[in-house]
PDB file of C-alpha atoms in Angstrom:
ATOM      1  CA  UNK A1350      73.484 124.021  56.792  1.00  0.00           C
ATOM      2  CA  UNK A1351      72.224 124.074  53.503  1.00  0.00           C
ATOM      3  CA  UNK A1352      72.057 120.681  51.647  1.00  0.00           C
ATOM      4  CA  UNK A1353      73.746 119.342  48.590  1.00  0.00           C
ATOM      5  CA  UNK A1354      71.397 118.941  45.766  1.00  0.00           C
ATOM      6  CA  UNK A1355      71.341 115.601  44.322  1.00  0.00           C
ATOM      7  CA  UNK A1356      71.233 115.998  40.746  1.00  0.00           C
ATOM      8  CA  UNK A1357      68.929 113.102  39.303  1.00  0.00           C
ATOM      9  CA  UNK A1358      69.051 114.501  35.790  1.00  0.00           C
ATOM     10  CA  UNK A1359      72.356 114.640  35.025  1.00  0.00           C
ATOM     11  CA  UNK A1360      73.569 111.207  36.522  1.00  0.00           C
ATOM     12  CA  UNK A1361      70.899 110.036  34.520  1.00  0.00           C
ATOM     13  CA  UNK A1362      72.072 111.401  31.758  1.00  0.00           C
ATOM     14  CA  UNK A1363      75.470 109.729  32.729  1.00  0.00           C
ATOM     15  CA  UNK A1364      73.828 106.469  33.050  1.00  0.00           C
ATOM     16  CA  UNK A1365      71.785 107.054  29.450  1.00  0.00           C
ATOM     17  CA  UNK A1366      75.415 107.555  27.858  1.00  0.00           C
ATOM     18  CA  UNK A1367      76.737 104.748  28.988  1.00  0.00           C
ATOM     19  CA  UNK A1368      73.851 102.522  27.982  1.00  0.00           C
ATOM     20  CA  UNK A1369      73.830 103.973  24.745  1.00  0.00           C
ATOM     21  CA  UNK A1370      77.561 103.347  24.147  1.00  0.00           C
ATOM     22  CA  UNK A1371      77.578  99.411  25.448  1.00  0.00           C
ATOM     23  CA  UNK A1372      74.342  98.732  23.040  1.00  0.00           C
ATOM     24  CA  UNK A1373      76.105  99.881  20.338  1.00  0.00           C
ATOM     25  CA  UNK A1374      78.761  97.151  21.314  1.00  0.00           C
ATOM     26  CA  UNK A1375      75.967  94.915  21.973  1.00  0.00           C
ATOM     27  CA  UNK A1376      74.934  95.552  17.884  1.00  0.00           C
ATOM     28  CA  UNK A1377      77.755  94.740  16.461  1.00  0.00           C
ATOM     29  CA  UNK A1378      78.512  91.639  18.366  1.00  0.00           C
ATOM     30  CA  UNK A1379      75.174  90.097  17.840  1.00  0.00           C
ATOM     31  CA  UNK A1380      73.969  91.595  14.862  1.00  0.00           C
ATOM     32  CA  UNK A1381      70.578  92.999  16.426  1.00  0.00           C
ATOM     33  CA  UNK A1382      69.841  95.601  18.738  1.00  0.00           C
ATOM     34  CA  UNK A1383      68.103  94.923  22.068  1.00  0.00           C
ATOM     35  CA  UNK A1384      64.574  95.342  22.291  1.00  0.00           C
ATOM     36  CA  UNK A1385      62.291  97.132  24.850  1.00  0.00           C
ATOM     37  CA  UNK A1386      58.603  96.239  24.404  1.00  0.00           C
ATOM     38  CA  UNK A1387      55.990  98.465  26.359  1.00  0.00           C
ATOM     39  CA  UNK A1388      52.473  97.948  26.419  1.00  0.00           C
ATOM     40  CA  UNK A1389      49.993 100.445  26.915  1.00  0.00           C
ATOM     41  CA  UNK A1390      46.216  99.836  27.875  1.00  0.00           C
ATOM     42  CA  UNK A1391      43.493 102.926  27.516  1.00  0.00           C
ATOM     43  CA  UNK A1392      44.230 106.317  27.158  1.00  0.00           C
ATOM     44  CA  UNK A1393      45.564 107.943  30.442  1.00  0.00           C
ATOM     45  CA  UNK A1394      47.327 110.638  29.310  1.00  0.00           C
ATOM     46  CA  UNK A1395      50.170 110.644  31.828  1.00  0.00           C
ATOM     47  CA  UNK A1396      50.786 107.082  31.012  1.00  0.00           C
ATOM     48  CA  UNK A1397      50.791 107.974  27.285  1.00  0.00           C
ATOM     49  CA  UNK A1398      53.536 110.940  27.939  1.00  0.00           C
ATOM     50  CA  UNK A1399      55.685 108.908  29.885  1.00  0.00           C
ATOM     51  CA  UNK A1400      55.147 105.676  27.197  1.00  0.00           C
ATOM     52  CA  UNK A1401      56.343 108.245  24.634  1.00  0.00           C
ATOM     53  CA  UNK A1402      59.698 109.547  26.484  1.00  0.00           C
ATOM     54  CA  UNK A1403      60.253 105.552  26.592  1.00  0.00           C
ATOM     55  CA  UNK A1404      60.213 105.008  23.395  1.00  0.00           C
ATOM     56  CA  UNK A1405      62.128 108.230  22.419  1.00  0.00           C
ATOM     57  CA  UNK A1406      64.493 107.037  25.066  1.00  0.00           C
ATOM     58  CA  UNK A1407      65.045 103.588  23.985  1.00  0.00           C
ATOM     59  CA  UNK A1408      65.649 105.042  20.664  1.00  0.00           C
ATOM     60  CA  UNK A1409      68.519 107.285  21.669  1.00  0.00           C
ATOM     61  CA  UNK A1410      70.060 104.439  23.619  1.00  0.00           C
ATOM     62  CA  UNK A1411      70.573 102.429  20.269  1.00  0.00           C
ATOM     63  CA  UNK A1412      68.252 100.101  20.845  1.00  0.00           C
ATOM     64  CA  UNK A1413      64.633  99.218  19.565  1.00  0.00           C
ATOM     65  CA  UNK A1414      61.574  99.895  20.672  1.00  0.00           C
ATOM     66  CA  UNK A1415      58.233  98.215  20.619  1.00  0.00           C
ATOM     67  CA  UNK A1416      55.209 100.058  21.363  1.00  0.00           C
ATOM     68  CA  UNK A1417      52.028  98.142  21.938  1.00  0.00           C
ATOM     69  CA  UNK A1418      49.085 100.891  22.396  1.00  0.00           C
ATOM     70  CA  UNK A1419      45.757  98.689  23.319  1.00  0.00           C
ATOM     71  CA  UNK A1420      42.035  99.912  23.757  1.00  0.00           C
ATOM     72  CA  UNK A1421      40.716 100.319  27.397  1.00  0.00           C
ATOM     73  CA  UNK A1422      38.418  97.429  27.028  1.00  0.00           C
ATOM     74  CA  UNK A1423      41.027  95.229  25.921  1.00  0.00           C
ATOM     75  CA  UNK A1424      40.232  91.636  27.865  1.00  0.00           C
ATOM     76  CA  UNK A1425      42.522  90.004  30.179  1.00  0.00           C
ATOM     77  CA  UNK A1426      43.122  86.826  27.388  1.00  0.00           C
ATOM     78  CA  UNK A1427      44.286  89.434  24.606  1.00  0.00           C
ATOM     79  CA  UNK A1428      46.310  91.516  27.028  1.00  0.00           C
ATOM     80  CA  UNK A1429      47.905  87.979  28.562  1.00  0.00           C
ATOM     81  CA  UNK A1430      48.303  86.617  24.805  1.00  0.00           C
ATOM     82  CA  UNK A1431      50.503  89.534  23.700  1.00  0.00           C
ATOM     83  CA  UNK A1432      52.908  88.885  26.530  1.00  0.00           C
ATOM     84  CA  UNK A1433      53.190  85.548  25.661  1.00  0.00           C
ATOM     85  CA  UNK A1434      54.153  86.647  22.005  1.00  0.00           C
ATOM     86  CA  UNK A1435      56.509  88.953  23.549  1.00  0.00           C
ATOM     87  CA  UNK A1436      57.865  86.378  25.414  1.00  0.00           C
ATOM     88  CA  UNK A1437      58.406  84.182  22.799  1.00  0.00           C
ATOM     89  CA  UNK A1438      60.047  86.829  20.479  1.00  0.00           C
ATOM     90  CA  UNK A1439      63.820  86.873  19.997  1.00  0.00           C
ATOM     91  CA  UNK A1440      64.224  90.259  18.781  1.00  0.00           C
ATOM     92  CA  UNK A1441      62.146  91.250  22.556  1.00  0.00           C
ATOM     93  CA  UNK A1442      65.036  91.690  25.483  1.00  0.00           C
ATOM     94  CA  UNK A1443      62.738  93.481  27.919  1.00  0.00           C
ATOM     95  CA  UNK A1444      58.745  93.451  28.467  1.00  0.00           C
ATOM     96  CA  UNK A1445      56.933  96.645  30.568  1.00  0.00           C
ATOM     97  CA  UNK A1446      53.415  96.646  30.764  1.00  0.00           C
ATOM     98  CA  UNK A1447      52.523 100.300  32.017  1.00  0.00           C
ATOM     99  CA  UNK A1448      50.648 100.329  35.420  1.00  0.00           C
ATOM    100  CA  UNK A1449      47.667 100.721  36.680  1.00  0.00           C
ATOM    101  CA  UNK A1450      45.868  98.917  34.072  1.00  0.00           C
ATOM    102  CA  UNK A1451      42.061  99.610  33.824  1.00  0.00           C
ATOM    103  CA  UNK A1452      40.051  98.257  36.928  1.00  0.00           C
ATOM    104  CA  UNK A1453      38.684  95.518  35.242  1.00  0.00           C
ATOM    105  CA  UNK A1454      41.796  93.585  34.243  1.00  0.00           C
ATOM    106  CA  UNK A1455      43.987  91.266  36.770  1.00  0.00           C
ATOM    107  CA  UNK A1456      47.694  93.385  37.320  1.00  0.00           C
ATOM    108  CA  UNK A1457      49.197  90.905  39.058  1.00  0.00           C
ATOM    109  CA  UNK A1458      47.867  87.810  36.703  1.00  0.00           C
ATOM    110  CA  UNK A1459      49.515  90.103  33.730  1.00  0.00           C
ATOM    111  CA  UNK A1460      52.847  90.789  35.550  1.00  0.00           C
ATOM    112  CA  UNK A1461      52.979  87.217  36.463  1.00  0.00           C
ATOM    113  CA  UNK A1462      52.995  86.101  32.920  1.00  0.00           C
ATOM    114  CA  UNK A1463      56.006  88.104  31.860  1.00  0.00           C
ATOM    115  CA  UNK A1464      59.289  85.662  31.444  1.00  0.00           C
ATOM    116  CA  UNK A1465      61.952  87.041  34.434  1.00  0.00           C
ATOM    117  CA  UNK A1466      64.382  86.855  31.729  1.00  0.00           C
ATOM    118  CA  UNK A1467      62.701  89.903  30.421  1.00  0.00           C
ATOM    119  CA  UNK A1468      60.718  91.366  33.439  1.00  0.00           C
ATOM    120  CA  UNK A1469      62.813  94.546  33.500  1.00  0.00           C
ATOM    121  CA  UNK A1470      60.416  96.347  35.635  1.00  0.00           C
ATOM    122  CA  UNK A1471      61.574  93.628  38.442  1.00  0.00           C
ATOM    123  CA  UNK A1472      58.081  92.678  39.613  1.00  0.00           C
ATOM    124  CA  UNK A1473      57.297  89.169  38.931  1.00  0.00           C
ATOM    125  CA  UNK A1474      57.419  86.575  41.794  1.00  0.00           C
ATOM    126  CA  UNK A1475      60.786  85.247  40.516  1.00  0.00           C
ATOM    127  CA  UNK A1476      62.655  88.317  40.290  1.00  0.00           C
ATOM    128  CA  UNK A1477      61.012  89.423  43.470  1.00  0.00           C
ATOM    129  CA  UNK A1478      62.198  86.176  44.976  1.00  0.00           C
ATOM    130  CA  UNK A1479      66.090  86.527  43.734  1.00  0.00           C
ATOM    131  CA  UNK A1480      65.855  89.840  45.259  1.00  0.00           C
ATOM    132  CA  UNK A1481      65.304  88.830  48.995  1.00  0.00           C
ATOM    133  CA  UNK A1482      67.060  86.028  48.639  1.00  0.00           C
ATOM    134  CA  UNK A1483      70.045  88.406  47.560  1.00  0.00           C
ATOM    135  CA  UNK A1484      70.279  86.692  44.045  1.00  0.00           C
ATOM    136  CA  UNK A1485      71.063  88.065  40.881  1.00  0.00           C
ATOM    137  CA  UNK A1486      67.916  89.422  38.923  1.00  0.00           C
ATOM    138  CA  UNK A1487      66.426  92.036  37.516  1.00  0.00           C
ATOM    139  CA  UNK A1488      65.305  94.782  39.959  1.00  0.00           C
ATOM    140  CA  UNK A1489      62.760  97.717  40.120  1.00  0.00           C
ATOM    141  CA  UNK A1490      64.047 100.481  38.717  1.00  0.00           C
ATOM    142  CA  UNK A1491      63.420 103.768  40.898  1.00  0.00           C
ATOM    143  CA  UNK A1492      64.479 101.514  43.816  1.00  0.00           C
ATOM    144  CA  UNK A1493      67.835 100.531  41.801  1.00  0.00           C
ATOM    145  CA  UNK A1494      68.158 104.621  41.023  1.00  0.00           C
ATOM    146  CA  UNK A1495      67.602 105.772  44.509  1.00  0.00           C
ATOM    147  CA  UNK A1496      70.623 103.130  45.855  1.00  0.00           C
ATOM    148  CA  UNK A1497      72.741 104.874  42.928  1.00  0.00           C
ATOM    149  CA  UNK A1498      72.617 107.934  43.567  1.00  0.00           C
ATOM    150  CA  UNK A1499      73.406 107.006  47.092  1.00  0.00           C
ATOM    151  CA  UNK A1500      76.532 105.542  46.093  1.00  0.00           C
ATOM    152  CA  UNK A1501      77.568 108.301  44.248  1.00  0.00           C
ATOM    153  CA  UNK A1502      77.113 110.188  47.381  1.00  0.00           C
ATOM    154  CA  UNK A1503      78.297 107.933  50.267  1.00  0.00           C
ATOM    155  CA  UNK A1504      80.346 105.204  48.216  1.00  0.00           C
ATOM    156  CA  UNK A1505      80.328 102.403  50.801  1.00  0.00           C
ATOM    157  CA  UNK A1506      77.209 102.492  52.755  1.00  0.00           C
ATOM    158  CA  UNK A1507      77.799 100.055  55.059  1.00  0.00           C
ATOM    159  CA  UNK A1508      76.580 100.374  58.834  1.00  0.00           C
ATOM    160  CA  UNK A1509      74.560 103.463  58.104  1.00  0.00           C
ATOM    161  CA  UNK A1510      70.972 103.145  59.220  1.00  0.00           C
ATOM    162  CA  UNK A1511      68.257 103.750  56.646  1.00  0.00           C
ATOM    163  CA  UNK A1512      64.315 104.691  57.125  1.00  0.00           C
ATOM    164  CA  UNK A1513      62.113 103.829  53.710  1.00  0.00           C
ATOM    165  CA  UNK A1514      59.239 105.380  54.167  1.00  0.00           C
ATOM    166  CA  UNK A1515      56.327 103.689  52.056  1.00  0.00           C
ATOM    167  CA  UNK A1516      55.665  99.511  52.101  1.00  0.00           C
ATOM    168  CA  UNK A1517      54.840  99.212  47.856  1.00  0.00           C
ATOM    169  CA  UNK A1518      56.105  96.070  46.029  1.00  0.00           C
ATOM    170  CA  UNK A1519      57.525  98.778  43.502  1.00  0.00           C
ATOM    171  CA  UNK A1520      59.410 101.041  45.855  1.00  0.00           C
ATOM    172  CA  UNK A1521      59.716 100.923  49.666  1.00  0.00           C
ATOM    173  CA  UNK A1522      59.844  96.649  49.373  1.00  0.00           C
ATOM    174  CA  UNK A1523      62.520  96.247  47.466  1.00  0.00           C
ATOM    175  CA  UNK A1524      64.163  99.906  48.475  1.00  0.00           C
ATOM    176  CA  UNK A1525      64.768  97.401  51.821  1.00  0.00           C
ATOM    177  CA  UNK A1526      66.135  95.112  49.977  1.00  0.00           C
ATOM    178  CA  UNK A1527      68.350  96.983  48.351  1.00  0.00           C
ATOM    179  CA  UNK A1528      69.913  98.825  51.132  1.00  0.00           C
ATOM    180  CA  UNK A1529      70.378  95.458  53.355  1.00  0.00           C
ATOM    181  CA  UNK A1530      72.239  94.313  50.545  1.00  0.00           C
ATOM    182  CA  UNK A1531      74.363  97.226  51.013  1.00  0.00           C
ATOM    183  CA  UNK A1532      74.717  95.969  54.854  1.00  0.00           C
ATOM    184  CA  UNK A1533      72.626  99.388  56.140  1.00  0.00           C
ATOM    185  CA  UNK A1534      70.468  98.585  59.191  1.00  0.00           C
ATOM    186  CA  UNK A1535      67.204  99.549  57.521  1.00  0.00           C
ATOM    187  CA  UNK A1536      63.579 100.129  59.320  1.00  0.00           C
ATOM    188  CA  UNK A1537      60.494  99.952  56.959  1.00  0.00           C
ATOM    189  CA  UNK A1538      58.082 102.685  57.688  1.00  0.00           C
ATOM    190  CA  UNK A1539      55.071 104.345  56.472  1.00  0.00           C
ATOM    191  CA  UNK A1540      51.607 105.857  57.187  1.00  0.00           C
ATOM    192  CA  UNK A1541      50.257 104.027  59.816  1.00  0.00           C
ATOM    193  CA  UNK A1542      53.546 103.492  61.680  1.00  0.00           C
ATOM    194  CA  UNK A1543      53.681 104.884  65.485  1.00  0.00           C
ATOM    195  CA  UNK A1544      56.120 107.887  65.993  1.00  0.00           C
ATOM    196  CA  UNK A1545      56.808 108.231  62.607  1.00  0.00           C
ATOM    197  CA  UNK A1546      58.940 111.548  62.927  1.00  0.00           C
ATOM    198  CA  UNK A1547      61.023 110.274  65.843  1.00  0.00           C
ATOM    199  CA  UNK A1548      61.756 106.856  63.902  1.00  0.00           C
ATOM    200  CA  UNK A1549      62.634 108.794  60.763  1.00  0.00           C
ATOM    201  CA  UNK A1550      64.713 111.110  62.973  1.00  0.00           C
ATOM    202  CA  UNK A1551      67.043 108.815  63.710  1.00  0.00           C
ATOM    203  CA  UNK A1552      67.803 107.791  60.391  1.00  0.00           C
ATOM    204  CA  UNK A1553      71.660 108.542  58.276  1.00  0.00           C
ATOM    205  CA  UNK A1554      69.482 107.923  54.972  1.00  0.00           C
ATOM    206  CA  UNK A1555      65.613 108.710  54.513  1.00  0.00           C
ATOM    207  CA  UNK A1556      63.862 107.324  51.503  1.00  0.00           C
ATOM    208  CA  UNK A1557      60.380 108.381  51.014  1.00  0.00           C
ATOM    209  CA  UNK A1558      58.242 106.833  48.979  1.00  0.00           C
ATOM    210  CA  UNK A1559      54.512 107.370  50.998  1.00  0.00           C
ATOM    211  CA  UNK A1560      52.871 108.812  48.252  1.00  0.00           C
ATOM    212  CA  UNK A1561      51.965 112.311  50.744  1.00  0.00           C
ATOM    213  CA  UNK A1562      52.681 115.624  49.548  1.00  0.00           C
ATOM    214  CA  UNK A1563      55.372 117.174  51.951  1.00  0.00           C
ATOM    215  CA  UNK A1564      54.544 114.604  54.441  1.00  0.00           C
ATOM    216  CA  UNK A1565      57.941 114.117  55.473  1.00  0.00           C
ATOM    217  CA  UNK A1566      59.052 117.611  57.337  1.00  0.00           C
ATOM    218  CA  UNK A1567      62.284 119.098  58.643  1.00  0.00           C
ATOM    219  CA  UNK A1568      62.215 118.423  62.275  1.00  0.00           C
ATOM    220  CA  UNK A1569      62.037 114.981  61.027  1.00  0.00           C
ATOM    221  CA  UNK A1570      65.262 114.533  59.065  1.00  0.00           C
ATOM    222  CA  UNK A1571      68.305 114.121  61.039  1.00  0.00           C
ATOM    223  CA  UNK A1572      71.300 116.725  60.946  1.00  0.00           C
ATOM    224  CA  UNK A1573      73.307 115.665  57.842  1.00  0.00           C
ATOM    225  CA  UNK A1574      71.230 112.823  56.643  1.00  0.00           C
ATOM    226  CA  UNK A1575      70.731 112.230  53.128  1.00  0.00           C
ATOM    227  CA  UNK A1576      67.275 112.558  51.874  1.00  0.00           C
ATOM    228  CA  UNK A1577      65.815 110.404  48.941  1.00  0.00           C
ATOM    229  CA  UNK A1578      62.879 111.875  47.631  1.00  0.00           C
ATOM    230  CA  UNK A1579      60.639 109.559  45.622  1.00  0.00           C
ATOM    231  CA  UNK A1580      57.338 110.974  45.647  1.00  0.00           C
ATOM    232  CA  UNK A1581      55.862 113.152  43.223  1.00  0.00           C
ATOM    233  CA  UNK A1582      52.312 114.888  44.108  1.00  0.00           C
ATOM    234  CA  UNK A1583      50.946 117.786  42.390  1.00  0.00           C
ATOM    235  CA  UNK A1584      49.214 120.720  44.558  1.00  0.00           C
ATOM    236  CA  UNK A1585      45.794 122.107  43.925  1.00  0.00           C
ATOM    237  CA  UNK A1586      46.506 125.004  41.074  1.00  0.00           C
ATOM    238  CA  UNK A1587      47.206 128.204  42.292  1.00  0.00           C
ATOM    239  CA  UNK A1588      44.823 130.904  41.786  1.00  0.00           C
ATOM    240  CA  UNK A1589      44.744 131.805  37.638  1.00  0.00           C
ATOM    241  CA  UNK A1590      47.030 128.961  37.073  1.00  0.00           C
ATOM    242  CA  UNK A1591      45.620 126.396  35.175  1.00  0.00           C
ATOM    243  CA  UNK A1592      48.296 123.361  37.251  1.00  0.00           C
ATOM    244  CA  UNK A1593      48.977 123.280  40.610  1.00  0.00           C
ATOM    245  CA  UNK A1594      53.006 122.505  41.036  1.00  0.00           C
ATOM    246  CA  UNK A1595      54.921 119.126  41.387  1.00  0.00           C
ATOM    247  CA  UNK A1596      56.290 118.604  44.684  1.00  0.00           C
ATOM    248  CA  UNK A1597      57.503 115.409  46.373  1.00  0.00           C
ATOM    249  CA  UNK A1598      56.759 113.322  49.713  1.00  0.00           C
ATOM    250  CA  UNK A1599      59.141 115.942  51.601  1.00  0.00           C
ATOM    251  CA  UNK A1600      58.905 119.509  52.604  1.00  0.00           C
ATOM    252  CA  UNK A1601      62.164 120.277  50.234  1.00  0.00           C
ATOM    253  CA  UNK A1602      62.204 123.893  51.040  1.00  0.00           C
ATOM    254  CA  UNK A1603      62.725 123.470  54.700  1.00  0.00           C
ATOM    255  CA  UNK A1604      64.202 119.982  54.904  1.00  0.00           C
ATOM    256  CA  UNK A1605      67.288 121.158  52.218  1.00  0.00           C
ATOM    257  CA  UNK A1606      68.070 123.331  55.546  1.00  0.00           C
ATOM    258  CA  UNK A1607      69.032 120.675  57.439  1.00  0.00           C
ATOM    259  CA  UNK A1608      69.429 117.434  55.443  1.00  0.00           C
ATOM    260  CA  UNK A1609      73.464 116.833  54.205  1.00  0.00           C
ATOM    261  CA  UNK A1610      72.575 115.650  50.232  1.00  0.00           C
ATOM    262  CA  UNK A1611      68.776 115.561  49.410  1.00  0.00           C
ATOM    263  CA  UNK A1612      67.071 114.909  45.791  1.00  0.00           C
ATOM    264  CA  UNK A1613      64.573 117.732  44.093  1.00  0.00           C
ATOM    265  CA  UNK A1614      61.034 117.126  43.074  1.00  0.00           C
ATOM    266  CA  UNK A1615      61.250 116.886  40.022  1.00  0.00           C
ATOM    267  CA  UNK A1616      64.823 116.181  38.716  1.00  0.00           C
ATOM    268  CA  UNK A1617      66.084 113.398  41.270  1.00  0.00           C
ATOM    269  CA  UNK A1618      65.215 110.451  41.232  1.00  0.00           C
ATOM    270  CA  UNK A1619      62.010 110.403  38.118  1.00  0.00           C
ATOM    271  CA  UNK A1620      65.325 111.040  35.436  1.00  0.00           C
ATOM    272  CA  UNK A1621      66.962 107.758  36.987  1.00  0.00           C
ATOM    273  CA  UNK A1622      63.456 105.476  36.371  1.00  0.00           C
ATOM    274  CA  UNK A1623      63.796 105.151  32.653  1.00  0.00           C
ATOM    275  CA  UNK A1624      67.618 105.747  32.705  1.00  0.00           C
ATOM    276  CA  UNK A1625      67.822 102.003  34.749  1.00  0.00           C
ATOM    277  CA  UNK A1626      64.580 100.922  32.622  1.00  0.00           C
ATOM    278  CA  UNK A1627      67.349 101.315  29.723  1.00  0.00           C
ATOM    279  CA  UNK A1628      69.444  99.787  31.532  1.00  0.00           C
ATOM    280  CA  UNK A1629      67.921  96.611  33.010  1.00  0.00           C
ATOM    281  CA  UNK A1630      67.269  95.910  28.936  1.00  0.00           C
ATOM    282  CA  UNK A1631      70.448  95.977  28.348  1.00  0.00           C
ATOM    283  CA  UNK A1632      71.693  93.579  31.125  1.00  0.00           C
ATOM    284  CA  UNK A1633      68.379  91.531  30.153  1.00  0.00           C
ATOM    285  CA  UNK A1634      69.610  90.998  26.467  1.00  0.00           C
ATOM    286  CA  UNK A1635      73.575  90.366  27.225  1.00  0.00           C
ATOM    287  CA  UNK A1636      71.759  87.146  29.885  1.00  0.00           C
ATOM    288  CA  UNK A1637      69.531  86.554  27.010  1.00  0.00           C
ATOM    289  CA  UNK A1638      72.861  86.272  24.544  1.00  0.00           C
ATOM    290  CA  UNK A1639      74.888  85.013  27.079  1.00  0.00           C
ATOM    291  CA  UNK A1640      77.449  87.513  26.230  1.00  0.00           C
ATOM    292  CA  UNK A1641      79.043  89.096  29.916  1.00  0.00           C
ATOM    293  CA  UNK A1642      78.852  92.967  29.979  1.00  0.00           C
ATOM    294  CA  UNK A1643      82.424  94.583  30.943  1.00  0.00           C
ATOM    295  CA  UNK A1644      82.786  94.487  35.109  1.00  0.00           C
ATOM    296  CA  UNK A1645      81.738  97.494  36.670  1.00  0.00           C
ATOM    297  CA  UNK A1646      80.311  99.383  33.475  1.00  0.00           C
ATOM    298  CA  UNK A1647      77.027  99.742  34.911  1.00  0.00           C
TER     299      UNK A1647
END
């Protein structure tokens, strides 16, 4: 069989519309737009490019967008005092601080500080907390994109049992979450787990989010399953190319032969990141207004 190919970018785009549409609502009712704040430590590049499409993003959603671009030697007390002025300021719906920060300052001290009112990357203890204890909350956002475009594949989910490949606080943990909530019988996997292949095997959905190029091959996906690729590894460059490709934690070449739905590397599930990123702001700054977004509209 050959697989469906779960189209990440344009459900994204979907999503992005929507967003865009119910700020513009949001506006006029309140008078301001909501307000995504991303901070930025150093000079990665690849954290710079995807600050940018954040920003541009956040832009074309209606809303506004703060951009906080610090030196790498930028000390844990000024990193920690701008996201207690960003937690204090009203015209601030949603704070991201762009990880991995440089080695010498505390992550998790930084991510703790954020207000869960506005932690719309879903990582602090509190909105980790709501999360397992099935709560409302703000949650991770590739997680939160995967289970979408799930349900726009299955619908109901219910009694269908799930493999996540991968254990990280920002994907595989709360991945399991997720699908439990959706009453799937979910196993938690990853690199060091015994018979890997013949766990994943007997999975109806796969999520893999290892961090392994192609780790994930066909004779391990079941016959029909639906595949949810979250990795994204780039190969050694080719010869006389200057980048090697992007591929993700599946062999997609070989595994669209026998999977049932399965997302590309790139253009599944990395479009639906910043798409729910706009879209956890949104829900952040109707809470913050205490203004109740239509049922169902996202």
């Amino acid at each position: 069989m050959t697989a469906q190919i779960i189209d990440g970018k344009a459900f994204a785009a979907q999503l992005r519309e929507k967003v865009g549409a119910l700020a513009a609502d949001f506006a006029e009712k309140t008078g301001r737009k909501a307000g995504l704040a991303v901070v930025l430590v150093g000079d990665d590049p690849a954290s710079q490019v995807y600050v940018r499409s954040k920003g541009k993003a956040t832009i074309a959603a209606n809303m506004e967008s703060f951009e906080h671009k610090l030196a790498g030697d930028t000390t844990q007390e000024q990193l920690e005092a701008l996201v207690d002025k960003l937690n204090r300021d009203p015209a601030v719906d949603g704070i991201l601080v762009q990880l991995p920060l440089p080695s010498h300052l505390d992550e998790q001290a930084v991510v703790d500080r954020i207000s869960p009112a506005k932690d719309v990357d879903g990582l602090t203890p509190v909105s980790t907390g709501r999360l397992a204890l099935g709560l409302e909350g703000l949650v991770p956002c590739t997680p939160l994109g995967s289970l979408m475009l799930l349900k726009q594949i299955h619908g109901d989910l219910s009694g269908m049992d799930a493999v996540v490949v991968g254990r990280s606080i920002l994907v595989g943990k709360p991945m399991a979450q997720l699908l439990l909530a959706e009453n799937c019988t979910v196993t938690i996997a990853h690199s060091r787990t015994r018979n890997l292949a013949e766990i994943v095997r007997g999975a109806d959905i796969v999520v893999a989010a290892v961090g392994r190029a192609e780790m994930v091959q066909a004779d391990w996906i079941k016959q029909g399953a639906t595949v949810i690729d979250v990795g994204i590894n780039r190969l050694p460059p080719e010869e006389g190319k200057e980048k090697g490709r992007l591929v993700g934690d599946v062999a997609f070449g070989s595994a669209s032969e026998v999977a049932g739905a399965i997302t590309p590397v790139p253009g599944g599930v990395g479009p639906m990141t910043i798409a729910v990123l706009l879209r956890n702001t949104l829900v952040a700054a109707h809470r913050i207004e205490s203004i109740d977004l239509p049922e169902g509209a996202l």
